[in-house]
PDB file of C-alpha atoms in Angstrom:
ATOM      1  CA  MET C 905       0.000   0.000   0.000  1.00 47.00           C
ATOM      2  CA  ALA C 906       1.302   3.458  -0.887  1.00 51.00           C
ATOM      3  CA  GLN C 907       2.147   5.711   2.046  1.00 51.00           C
ATOM      4  CA  ASP C 908       0.183   8.927   2.574  1.00 62.00           C
ATOM      5  CA  ARG C 909       2.053  12.101   1.701  1.00 69.00           C
ATOM      6  CA  PRO C 910       1.104  15.782   1.512  1.00 73.00           C
ATOM      7  CA  LEU C 911      -0.189  16.968  -1.842  1.00 72.00           C
ATOM      8  CA  ASN C 912       2.112  19.190  -3.843  1.00 76.00           C
ATOM      9  CA  HIS C 913       0.988  22.512  -5.316  1.00 74.00           C
ATOM     10  CA  ASP C 914      -0.112  21.143  -8.717  1.00 72.00           C
ATOM     11  CA  GLU C 915      -2.040  18.310  -7.077  1.00 71.00           C
ATOM     12  CA  MET C 916      -3.854  20.701  -4.729  1.00 73.00           C
ATOM     13  CA  VAL C 917      -4.802  22.962  -7.658  1.00 69.00           C
ATOM     14  CA  ALA C 918      -6.098  19.925  -9.559  1.00 68.00           C
ATOM     15  CA  VAL C 919      -8.243  18.907  -6.565  1.00 69.00           C
ATOM     16  CA  LEU C 920      -9.663  22.434  -6.249  1.00 71.00           C
ATOM     17  CA  ASP C 921     -10.421  22.515  -9.988  1.00 66.00           C
ATOM     18  CA  TRP C 922     -12.253  19.193  -9.627  1.00 62.00           C
ATOM     19  CA  TYR C 923     -14.301  20.545  -6.715  1.00 63.00           C
ATOM     20  CA  ARG C 924     -15.196  23.684  -8.715  1.00 62.00           C
ATOM     21  CA  ALA C 925     -16.270  21.642 -11.749  1.00 58.00           C
ATOM     22  CA  ALA C 926     -18.494  19.601  -9.418  1.00 58.00           C
ATOM     23  CA  GLY C 927     -20.123  22.774  -8.124  1.00 57.00           C
ATOM     24  CA  VAL C 928     -18.346  22.882  -4.734  1.00 59.00           C
ATOM     25  CA  ASP C 929     -17.162  26.464  -4.865  1.00 56.00           C
ATOM     26  CA  ILE C 930     -18.423  28.113  -1.676  1.00 56.00           C
ATOM     27  CA  ALA C 931     -16.923  27.556   1.778  1.00 57.00           C
ATOM     28  CA  VAL C 932     -19.459  26.804   4.494  1.00 56.00           C
ATOM     29  CA  GLY C 933     -17.351  28.224   7.289  1.00 56.00           C
ATOM     30  CA  GLU C 934     -13.859  29.423   8.117  1.00 57.00           C
ATOM     31  CA  GLU C 935     -13.309  27.059  11.058  1.00 61.00           C
ATOM     32  CA  PRO C 936     -13.884  23.272  11.199  1.00 60.00           C
ATOM     33  CA  VAL C 937     -16.746  22.090  13.395  1.00 57.00           C
ATOM     34  CA  ASP C 938     -16.496  18.987  15.584  1.00 61.00           C
ATOM     35  CA  ARG C 939     -20.050  17.652  15.336  1.00 52.00           C
ATOM     36  CA  PHE C 940     -19.348  14.884  17.857  1.00 56.00           C
ATOM     37  CA  ALA C 941     -18.453  17.451  20.518  1.00 57.00           C
ATOM     38  CA  GLN C 942     -21.694  19.344  20.121  1.00 52.00           C
ATOM     39  CA  ARG C 943     -24.304  18.941  22.830  1.00 52.00           C
ATOM     40  CA  VAL C 944     -27.357  16.851  22.139  1.00 50.00           C
ATOM     41  CA  PRO C 945     -30.282  19.255  21.729  1.00 50.00           C
ATOM     42  CA  GLN C 946     -32.770  19.255  24.552  1.00 54.00           C
ATOM     43  CA  ARG C 947     -36.283  18.043  23.944  1.00 56.00           C
ATOM     44  CA  VAL C 948     -38.629  20.943  23.351  1.00 50.00           C
ATOM     45  CA  THR C 949     -42.130  20.732  24.736  1.00 57.00           C
ATOM     46  CA  PRO C 950     -44.579  21.484  21.910  1.00 57.00           C
ATOM     47  CA  GLN C 951     -46.773  24.521  22.446  1.00 60.00           C
ATOM     48  CA  PRO C 952     -50.434  24.615  21.431  1.00 63.00           C
ATOM     49  CA  ALA C 953     -51.012  26.114  17.994  1.00 57.00           C
ATOM     50  CA  PRO C 954     -52.386  29.674  17.955  1.00 57.00           C
ATOM     51  CA  PRO C 955     -55.825  30.310  16.456  1.00 60.00           C
ATOM     52  CA  ALA C 956     -56.042  30.302  12.653  1.00 52.00           C
ATOM     53  CA  ARG C 957     -56.638  34.082  12.542  1.00 51.00           C
ATOM     54  CA  GLN C 958     -53.459  34.706  14.559  1.00 52.00           C
ATOM     55  CA  GLN C 959     -51.491  32.308  12.314  1.00 49.00           C
ATOM     56  CA  ALA C 960     -52.548  34.260   9.233  1.00 43.00           C
ATOM     57  CA  ALA C 961     -51.549  37.555  10.848  1.00 47.00           C
ATOM     58  CA  GLU C 962     -48.135  36.228  11.897  1.00 50.00           C
ATOM     59  CA  ARG C 963     -47.359  34.481   8.598  1.00 45.00           C
ATOM     60  CA  PRO C 964     -44.484  36.313   6.860  1.00 42.00           C
ATOM     61  CA  ALA C 965     -44.983  37.655   3.368  1.00 41.00           C
ATOM     62  CA  GLU C 966     -44.001  35.297   0.556  1.00 38.00           C
ATOM     63  CA  THR C 967     -40.415  35.927  -0.539  1.00 34.00           C
ATOM     64  CA  PRO C 968     -39.345  35.826  -4.192  1.00 37.00           C
ATOM     65  CA  VAL C 969     -37.613  32.672  -5.385  1.00 39.00           C
ATOM     66  CA  LEU C 970     -33.810  32.897  -5.150  1.00 43.00           C
ATOM     67  CA  GLY C 971     -34.092  36.493  -3.932  1.00 55.00           C
ATOM     68  CA  GLY C 972     -35.483  37.670  -7.274  1.00 77.00           C
ATOM     69  CA  ASP C 973     -38.860  38.649  -8.629  1.00 89.00           C
ATOM     70  CA  PRO C 974     -39.724  37.817 -12.273  1.00 92.00           C
ATOM     71  CA  SER C 975     -41.826  40.979 -12.540  1.00 94.00           C
ATOM     72  CA  GLU C 976     -38.808  43.051 -11.483  1.00 95.00           C
ATOM     73  CA  ALA C 977     -36.678  41.217 -14.069  1.00 96.00           C
ATOM     74  CA  ARG C 978     -39.231  42.012 -16.763  1.00 96.00           C
ATOM     75  CA  SER C 979     -39.280  45.684 -15.782  1.00 97.00           C
ATOM     76  CA  LEU C 980     -35.487  45.947 -15.767  1.00 97.00           C
ATOM     77  CA  ALA C 981     -35.135  44.154 -19.088  1.00 97.00           C
ATOM     78  CA  ALA C 982     -37.785  46.328 -20.756  1.00 97.00           C
ATOM     79  CA  SER C 983     -35.959  49.479 -19.665  1.00 97.00           C
ATOM     80  CA  ALA C 984     -32.859  48.628 -21.748  1.00 98.00           C
ATOM     81  CA  GLN C 985     -32.750  50.632 -24.973  1.00 98.00           C
ATOM     82  CA  SER C 986     -29.547  49.051 -26.308  1.00 98.00           C
ATOM     83  CA  LEU C 987     -27.488  45.883 -25.895  1.00 98.00           C
ATOM     84  CA  ASP C 988     -24.883  47.829 -23.903  1.00 98.00           C
ATOM     85  CA  GLU C 989     -27.592  49.013 -21.498  1.00 98.00           C
ATOM     86  CA  LEU C 990     -28.955  45.491 -21.189  1.00 98.00           C
ATOM     87  CA  GLN C 991     -25.508  44.103 -20.426  1.00 98.00           C
ATOM     88  CA  ALA C 992     -24.958  46.768 -17.759  1.00 98.00           C
ATOM     89  CA  ILE C 993     -28.351  46.032 -16.195  1.00 97.00           C
ATOM     90  CA  LEU C 994     -27.613  42.306 -16.113  1.00 97.00           C
ATOM     91  CA  GLY C 995     -24.204  42.968 -14.611  1.00 96.00           C
ATOM     92  CA  ALA C 996     -25.816  44.871 -11.736  1.00 96.00           C
ATOM     93  CA  TYR C 997     -28.753  42.469 -11.312  1.00 96.00           C
ATOM     94  CA  ASP C 998     -28.543  40.348  -8.135  1.00 95.00           C
ATOM     95  CA  GLY C 999     -31.937  38.666  -8.332  1.00 95.00           C
ATOM     96  CA  CYS C1000     -30.728  35.327  -9.726  1.00 95.00           C
ATOM     97  CA  GLY C1001     -28.744  33.112  -7.382  1.00 94.00           C
ATOM     98  CA  LEU C1002     -26.625  31.770 -10.242  1.00 96.00           C
ATOM     99  CA  LYS C1003     -24.680  35.027 -10.220  1.00 95.00           C
ATOM    100  CA  LEU C1004     -23.387  34.330  -6.708  1.00 92.00           C
ATOM    101  CA  ARG C1005     -21.379  31.297  -7.834  1.00 91.00           C
ATOM    102  CA  ALA C1006     -20.386  32.386 -11.324  1.00 95.00           C
ATOM    103  CA  THR C1007     -17.062  34.049 -12.051  1.00 95.00           C
ATOM    104  CA  GLN C1008     -18.567  36.621 -14.393  1.00 96.00           C
ATOM    105  CA  LEU C1009     -21.463  37.443 -16.671  1.00 98.00           C
ATOM    106  CA  VAL C1010     -21.448  35.664 -20.045  1.00 98.00           C
ATOM    107  CA  PHE C1011     -23.521  38.034 -22.142  1.00 98.00           C
ATOM    108  CA  ALA C1012     -22.915  37.372 -25.849  1.00 98.00           C
ATOM    109  CA  ASP C1013     -20.406  37.087 -28.676  1.00 98.00           C
ATOM    110  CA  GLY C1014     -20.406  37.800 -32.381  1.00 97.00           C
ATOM    111  CA  ASN C1015     -21.939  40.583 -34.437  1.00 97.00           C
ATOM    112  CA  PRO C1016     -24.869  42.403 -32.758  1.00 97.00           C
ATOM    113  CA  GLU C1017     -26.026  43.590 -36.198  1.00 96.00           C
ATOM    114  CA  ALA C1018     -26.173  40.074 -37.625  1.00 97.00           C
ATOM    115  CA  LYS C1019     -29.536  38.712 -38.737  1.00 97.00           C
ATOM    116  CA  ILE C1020     -28.623  35.167 -37.664  1.00 98.00           C
ATOM    117  CA  MET C1021     -28.741  34.398 -33.941  1.00 98.00           C
ATOM    118  CA  LEU C1022     -27.626  31.232 -32.155  1.00 98.00           C
ATOM    119  CA  ILE C1023     -28.985  30.495 -28.681  1.00 98.00           C
ATOM    120  CA  GLY C1024     -27.518  27.887 -26.345  1.00 97.00           C
ATOM    121  CA  GLU C1025     -28.396  26.851 -22.808  1.00 95.00           C
ATOM    122  CA  ALA C1026     -25.862  28.147 -20.269  1.00 96.00           C
ATOM    123  CA  PRO C1027     -22.130  28.874 -19.983  1.00 96.00           C
ATOM    124  CA  GLY C1028     -19.674  26.122 -19.100  1.00 95.00           C
ATOM    125  CA  ALA C1029     -16.442  26.344 -17.137  1.00 94.00           C
ATOM    126  CA  GLU C1030     -14.348  27.859 -19.933  1.00 95.00           C
ATOM    127  CA  GLU C1031     -17.097  30.310 -20.866  1.00 96.00           C
ATOM    128  CA  ASP C1032     -17.315  31.328 -17.209  1.00 97.00           C
ATOM    129  CA  ARG C1033     -13.593  32.062 -17.176  1.00 96.00           C
ATOM    130  CA  GLN C1034     -13.495  34.006 -20.447  1.00 96.00           C
ATOM    131  CA  GLY C1035     -16.882  35.722 -20.255  1.00 96.00           C
ATOM    132  CA  LYS C1036     -17.944  34.630 -23.762  1.00 97.00           C
ATOM    133  CA  PRO C1037     -20.358  31.905 -24.904  1.00 97.00           C
ATOM    134  CA  PHE C1038     -19.121  28.796 -26.732  1.00 97.00           C
ATOM    135  CA  VAL C1039     -15.357  29.180 -26.324  1.00 95.00           C
ATOM    136  CA  GLY C1040     -14.558  25.707 -24.949  1.00 92.00           C
ATOM    137  CA  LYS C1041     -14.345  22.450 -26.899  1.00 94.00           C
ATOM    138  CA  SER C1042     -18.004  22.628 -27.887  1.00 95.00           C
ATOM    139  CA  GLY C1043     -17.457  26.201 -29.062  1.00 96.00           C
ATOM    140  CA  GLN C1044     -14.548  25.125 -31.230  1.00 96.00           C
ATOM    141  CA  LEU C1045     -16.793  22.504 -32.831  1.00 97.00           C
ATOM    142  CA  LEU C1046     -19.500  25.133 -33.332  1.00 98.00           C
ATOM    143  CA  ASP C1047     -16.994  27.363 -35.141  1.00 98.00           C
ATOM    144  CA  ARG C1048     -16.147  24.492 -37.495  1.00 97.00           C
ATOM    145  CA  MET C1049     -19.848  23.811 -38.096  1.00 98.00           C
ATOM    146  CA  LEU C1050     -20.423  27.470 -38.982  1.00 98.00           C
ATOM    147  CA  GLY C1051     -17.348  27.549 -41.193  1.00 97.00           C
ATOM    148  CA  ALA C1052     -18.620  24.567 -43.165  1.00 97.00           C
ATOM    149  CA  ILE C1053     -21.558  26.669 -44.426  1.00 97.00           C
ATOM    150  CA  GLY C1054     -19.613  29.891 -44.896  1.00 96.00           C
ATOM    151  CA  LEU C1055     -20.333  31.554 -41.554  1.00 97.00           C
ATOM    152  CA  ASP C1056     -18.199  32.737 -38.652  1.00 97.00           C
ATOM    153  CA  ARG C1057     -18.646  34.871 -35.543  1.00 96.00           C
ATOM    154  CA  THR C1058     -18.582  38.082 -37.544  1.00 96.00           C
ATOM    155  CA  LYS C1059     -21.790  36.987 -39.304  1.00 97.00           C
ATOM    156  CA  VAL C1060     -23.791  35.608 -36.360  1.00 98.00           C
ATOM    157  CA  TYR C1061     -24.751  36.668 -32.843  1.00 98.00           C
ATOM    158  CA  ILE C1062     -24.424  34.089 -30.054  1.00 98.00           C
ATOM    159  CA  ALA C1063     -26.133  34.109 -26.643  1.00 98.00           C
ATOM    160  CA  ASN C1064     -27.451  31.716 -23.996  1.00 97.00           C
ATOM    161  CA  THR C1065     -30.799  31.354 -22.269  1.00 97.00           C
ATOM    162  CA  VAL C1066     -28.966  31.854 -18.938  1.00 97.00           C
ATOM    163  CA  PRO C1067     -25.974  34.253 -18.724  1.00 98.00           C
ATOM    164  CA  TRP C1068     -24.316  32.726 -15.640  1.00 98.00           C
ATOM    165  CA  ARG C1069     -22.796  29.270 -15.259  1.00 97.00           C
ATOM    166  CA  PRO C1070     -24.877  26.888 -13.110  1.00 95.00           C
ATOM    167  CA  PRO C1071     -22.741  25.036 -10.518  1.00 94.00           C
ATOM    168  CA  GLY C1072     -21.364  21.796 -11.925  1.00 91.00           C
ATOM    169  CA  ASN C1073     -22.856  22.647 -15.353  1.00 90.00           C
ATOM    170  CA  ARG C1074     -26.251  21.444 -14.188  1.00 92.00           C
ATOM    171  CA  THR C1075     -29.436  22.363 -16.036  1.00 90.00           C
ATOM    172  CA  PRO C1076     -30.894  25.694 -14.826  1.00 92.00           C
ATOM    173  CA  THR C1077     -33.954  25.326 -12.617  1.00 92.00           C
ATOM    174  CA  PRO C1078     -37.359  26.639 -13.756  1.00 91.00           C
ATOM    175  CA  GLU C1079     -37.067  29.432 -11.171  1.00 93.00           C
ATOM    176  CA  GLU C1080     -33.657  30.483 -12.528  1.00 94.00           C
ATOM    177  CA  MET C1081     -34.995  30.380 -16.063  1.00 94.00           C
ATOM    178  CA  ALA C1082     -37.984  32.552 -15.093  1.00 93.00           C
ATOM    179  CA  LEU C1083     -35.624  35.210 -13.736  1.00 96.00           C
ATOM    180  CA  CYS C1084     -33.314  35.176 -16.772  1.00 97.00           C
ATOM    181  CA  LEU C1085     -35.869  34.803 -19.562  1.00 97.00           C
ATOM    182  CA  PRO C1086     -36.979  38.477 -19.692  1.00 98.00           C
ATOM    183  CA  PHE C1087     -33.374  39.498 -20.333  1.00 98.00           C
ATOM    184  CA  LEU C1088     -33.033  36.954 -23.160  1.00 98.00           C
ATOM    185  CA  HIS C1089     -36.301  38.152 -24.691  1.00 98.00           C
ATOM    186  CA  ARG C1090     -35.092  41.753 -24.618  1.00 98.00           C
ATOM    187  CA  GLN C1091     -31.735  40.693 -26.065  1.00 98.00           C
ATOM    188  CA  VAL C1092     -33.513  39.068 -29.017  1.00 98.00           C
ATOM    189  CA  GLU C1093     -35.749  42.110 -29.470  1.00 98.00           C
ATOM    190  CA  LEU C1094     -32.727  44.427 -29.632  1.00 98.00           C
ATOM    191  CA  VAL C1095     -30.792  42.214 -32.068  1.00 98.00           C
ATOM    192  CA  ALA C1096     -33.939  41.528 -34.141  1.00 98.00           C
ATOM    193  CA  PRO C1097     -32.598  38.487 -36.012  1.00 98.00           C
ATOM    194  CA  LYS C1098     -34.427  37.088 -39.017  1.00 98.00           C
ATOM    195  CA  VAL C1099     -33.194  33.556 -38.322  1.00 98.00           C
ATOM    196  CA  VAL C1100     -32.648  31.810 -34.966  1.00 98.00           C
ATOM    197  CA  MET C1101     -30.966  28.463 -34.387  1.00 98.00           C
ATOM    198  CA  THR C1102     -31.243  26.900 -30.938  1.00 98.00           C
ATOM    199  CA  LEU C1103     -28.487  24.580 -29.724  1.00 98.00           C
ATOM    200  CA  GLY C1104     -29.586  21.682 -27.556  1.00 96.00           C
ATOM    201  CA  GLY C1105     -32.798  20.562 -25.869  1.00 95.00           C
ATOM    202  CA  PRO C1106     -33.128  23.120 -23.022  1.00 94.00           C
ATOM    203  CA  ALA C1107     -32.622  26.091 -25.359  1.00 96.00           C
ATOM    204  CA  MET C1108     -35.102  24.616 -27.842  1.00 97.00           C
ATOM    205  CA  GLN C1109     -37.733  24.025 -25.166  1.00 96.00           C
ATOM    206  CA  THR C1110     -37.301  27.595 -23.908  1.00 95.00           C
ATOM    207  CA  ILE C1111     -37.508  29.309 -27.292  1.00 96.00           C
ATOM    208  CA  PHE C1112     -40.201  27.051 -28.767  1.00 96.00           C
ATOM    209  CA  SER C1113     -42.210  26.872 -25.503  1.00 95.00           C
ATOM    210  CA  THR C1114     -42.448  23.086 -25.674  1.00 95.00           C
ATOM    211  CA  THR C1115     -41.667  20.003 -23.620  1.00 95.00           C
ATOM    212  CA  THR C1116     -40.974  17.880 -26.711  1.00 95.00           C
ATOM    213  CA  GLY C1117     -37.511  16.306 -26.894  1.00 95.00           C
ATOM    214  CA  ILE C1118     -34.762  17.642 -29.132  1.00 96.00           C
ATOM    215  CA  ILE C1119     -34.473  14.452 -31.206  1.00 95.00           C
ATOM    216  CA  LYS C1120     -38.082  14.795 -32.361  1.00 95.00           C
ATOM    217  CA  MET C1121     -37.942  18.562 -32.920  1.00 97.00           C
ATOM    218  CA  ARG C1122     -34.505  19.096 -34.460  1.00 97.00           C
ATOM    219  CA  GLY C1123     -34.309  20.155 -38.081  1.00 97.00           C
ATOM    220  CA  LYS C1124     -37.875  21.510 -38.253  1.00 97.00           C
ATOM    221  CA  TRP C1125     -38.482  25.173 -39.046  1.00 98.00           C
ATOM    222  CA  SER C1126     -41.113  27.189 -37.198  1.00 97.00           C
ATOM    223  CA  SER C1127     -42.058  30.813 -36.813  1.00 97.00           C
ATOM    224  CA  VAL C1128     -41.549  31.669 -33.134  1.00 97.00           C
ATOM    225  CA  SER C1129     -42.302  34.742 -31.043  1.00 96.00           C
ATOM    226  CA  ILE C1130     -39.491  35.654 -28.642  1.00 96.00           C
ATOM    227  CA  GLY C1131     -40.603  38.555 -26.516  1.00 94.00           C
ATOM    228  CA  ASN C1132     -42.097  40.992 -29.027  1.00 96.00           C
ATOM    229  CA  HIS C1133     -39.990  39.717 -31.921  1.00 97.00           C
ATOM    230  CA  THR C1134     -40.895  37.023 -34.439  1.00 98.00           C
ATOM    231  CA  ALA C1135     -38.331  35.025 -36.424  1.00 98.00           C
ATOM    232  CA  ASP C1136     -37.884  31.773 -38.328  1.00 98.00           C
ATOM    233  CA  ALA C1137     -36.258  29.278 -35.980  1.00 98.00           C
ATOM    234  CA  ILE C1138     -34.743  25.816 -36.237  1.00 98.00           C
ATOM    235  CA  PRO C1139     -33.438  23.635 -33.390  1.00 98.00           C
ATOM    236  CA  THR C1140     -30.331  21.491 -33.673  1.00 98.00           C
ATOM    237  CA  LEU C1141     -28.212  19.333 -31.396  1.00 98.00           C
ATOM    238  CA  HIS C1142     -25.793  20.941 -28.958  1.00 97.00           C
ATOM    239  CA  PRO C1143     -22.113  20.705 -29.949  1.00 97.00           C
ATOM    240  CA  ALA C1144     -21.321  19.183 -26.538  1.00 96.00           C
ATOM    241  CA  TYR C1145     -23.758  16.363 -27.337  1.00 96.00           C
ATOM    242  CA  LEU C1146     -22.038  15.853 -30.685  1.00 97.00           C
ATOM    243  CA  LEU C1147     -18.676  15.515 -28.949  1.00 97.00           C
ATOM    244  CA  ARG C1148     -20.121  12.727 -26.793  1.00 96.00           C
ATOM    245  CA  ASN C1149     -22.062  11.147 -29.678  1.00 97.00           C
ATOM    246  CA  PRO C1150     -20.088  11.595 -32.925  1.00 96.00           C
ATOM    247  CA  ALA C1151     -22.634   9.519 -34.882  1.00 96.00           C
ATOM    248  CA  ALA C1152     -25.164  12.349 -34.391  1.00 97.00           C
ATOM    249  CA  LYS C1153     -23.006  14.781 -36.372  1.00 97.00           C
ATOM    250  CA  GLN C1154     -24.759  13.620 -39.540  1.00 96.00           C
ATOM    251  CA  GLN C1155     -28.078  14.934 -38.184  1.00 97.00           C
ATOM    252  CA  ALA C1156     -26.496  18.227 -37.148  1.00 98.00           C
ATOM    253  CA  TRP C1157     -24.931  18.591 -40.597  1.00 97.00           C
ATOM    254  CA  ARG C1158     -28.366  18.287 -42.226  1.00 98.00           C
ATOM    255  CA  ASP C1159     -29.591  21.036 -39.897  1.00 98.00           C
ATOM    256  CA  MET C1160     -26.673  23.277 -40.859  1.00 98.00           C
ATOM    257  CA  LEU C1161     -27.396  22.717 -44.556  1.00 98.00           C
ATOM    258  CA  SER C1162     -31.037  23.638 -43.892  1.00 98.00           C
ATOM    259  CA  LEU C1163     -29.827  26.820 -42.177  1.00 98.00           C
ATOM    260  CA  LYS C1164     -27.655  27.622 -45.197  1.00 97.00           C
ATOM    261  CA  LEU C1165     -30.630  27.233 -47.558  1.00 97.00           C
ATOM    262  CA  LYS C1166     -32.807  29.455 -45.343  1.00 97.00           C
ATOM    263  CA  ILE C1167     -30.120  32.151 -45.274  1.00 97.00           C
ATOM    264  CA  GLU C1168     -29.858  32.059 -49.061  1.00 96.00           C
ATOM    265  CA  ALA C1169     -33.638  32.172 -49.469  1.00 95.00           C
ATOM    266  CA  LEU C1170     -33.825  35.279 -47.278  1.00 95.00           C
ATOM    267  CA  GLY C1171     -30.898  36.924 -49.062  1.00 92.00           C
ATOM    268  CA  LEU C1172     -28.722  37.028 -45.943  1.00 88.00           C
ATOM    269  CA  GLN C1173     -25.658  35.207 -47.299  1.00 66.00           C
ATOM    270  CA  ALA C1174     -23.791  38.420 -48.081  1.00 49.00           C
ATOM    271  CA  GLN C1175     -24.366  39.963 -44.636  1.00 48.00           C
TER     272      GLN C1175
END
């Protein structure tokens, strides 16, 4: 059996990186707590319940989920008159708990004047570090997919349904989505794309307002309303899924060819 030894610097950094990727990125306390030394709590004698009228009077007001209020998010998002204003508002917004664990806001990348918009789900670890969407391995694959049909980041605008990285890359909760969705809607309204491509199941379900799975929906065009803006939209598989399932790249390629044909039909290929 190998003898125990202290971890060196590189090993400790690797362990901390592993904890962060798993979502363990907040310390519970500065000092260790010996739970065995704590006293056993004394039995508390139950008190009779107060009358129903008194219970209603003493009940605290309902607090917003995760410290935020969707109506406040809608009001803030609607007040933005430009993408720069919207980014500044999001940067100052503390209503969504995802912000507390994220390194920074991941707002968007690409050309804000483009008429082609790509929407993913949420930032990953590399996106969280760089502050841009789709810059990790899946982003590199996305760049190659765009290049195959004559596009690059100067001709598209890229955003996510959620602008902060969920701990451990988990799927955002419905409450988190409700707080972030007004900002995405306003972002789409300000960009005003003619064509939208969603990447992955969660983004598709958000934009298309459906619970249908991505495999059944991918590759099908629909006219969708996002906030007060309407555009032609097509869902495709997420590049991260393609990295795990290379055989599915054939389906994604058909979707990219369909996107290319739509762009040509709308006369957007030169933009």
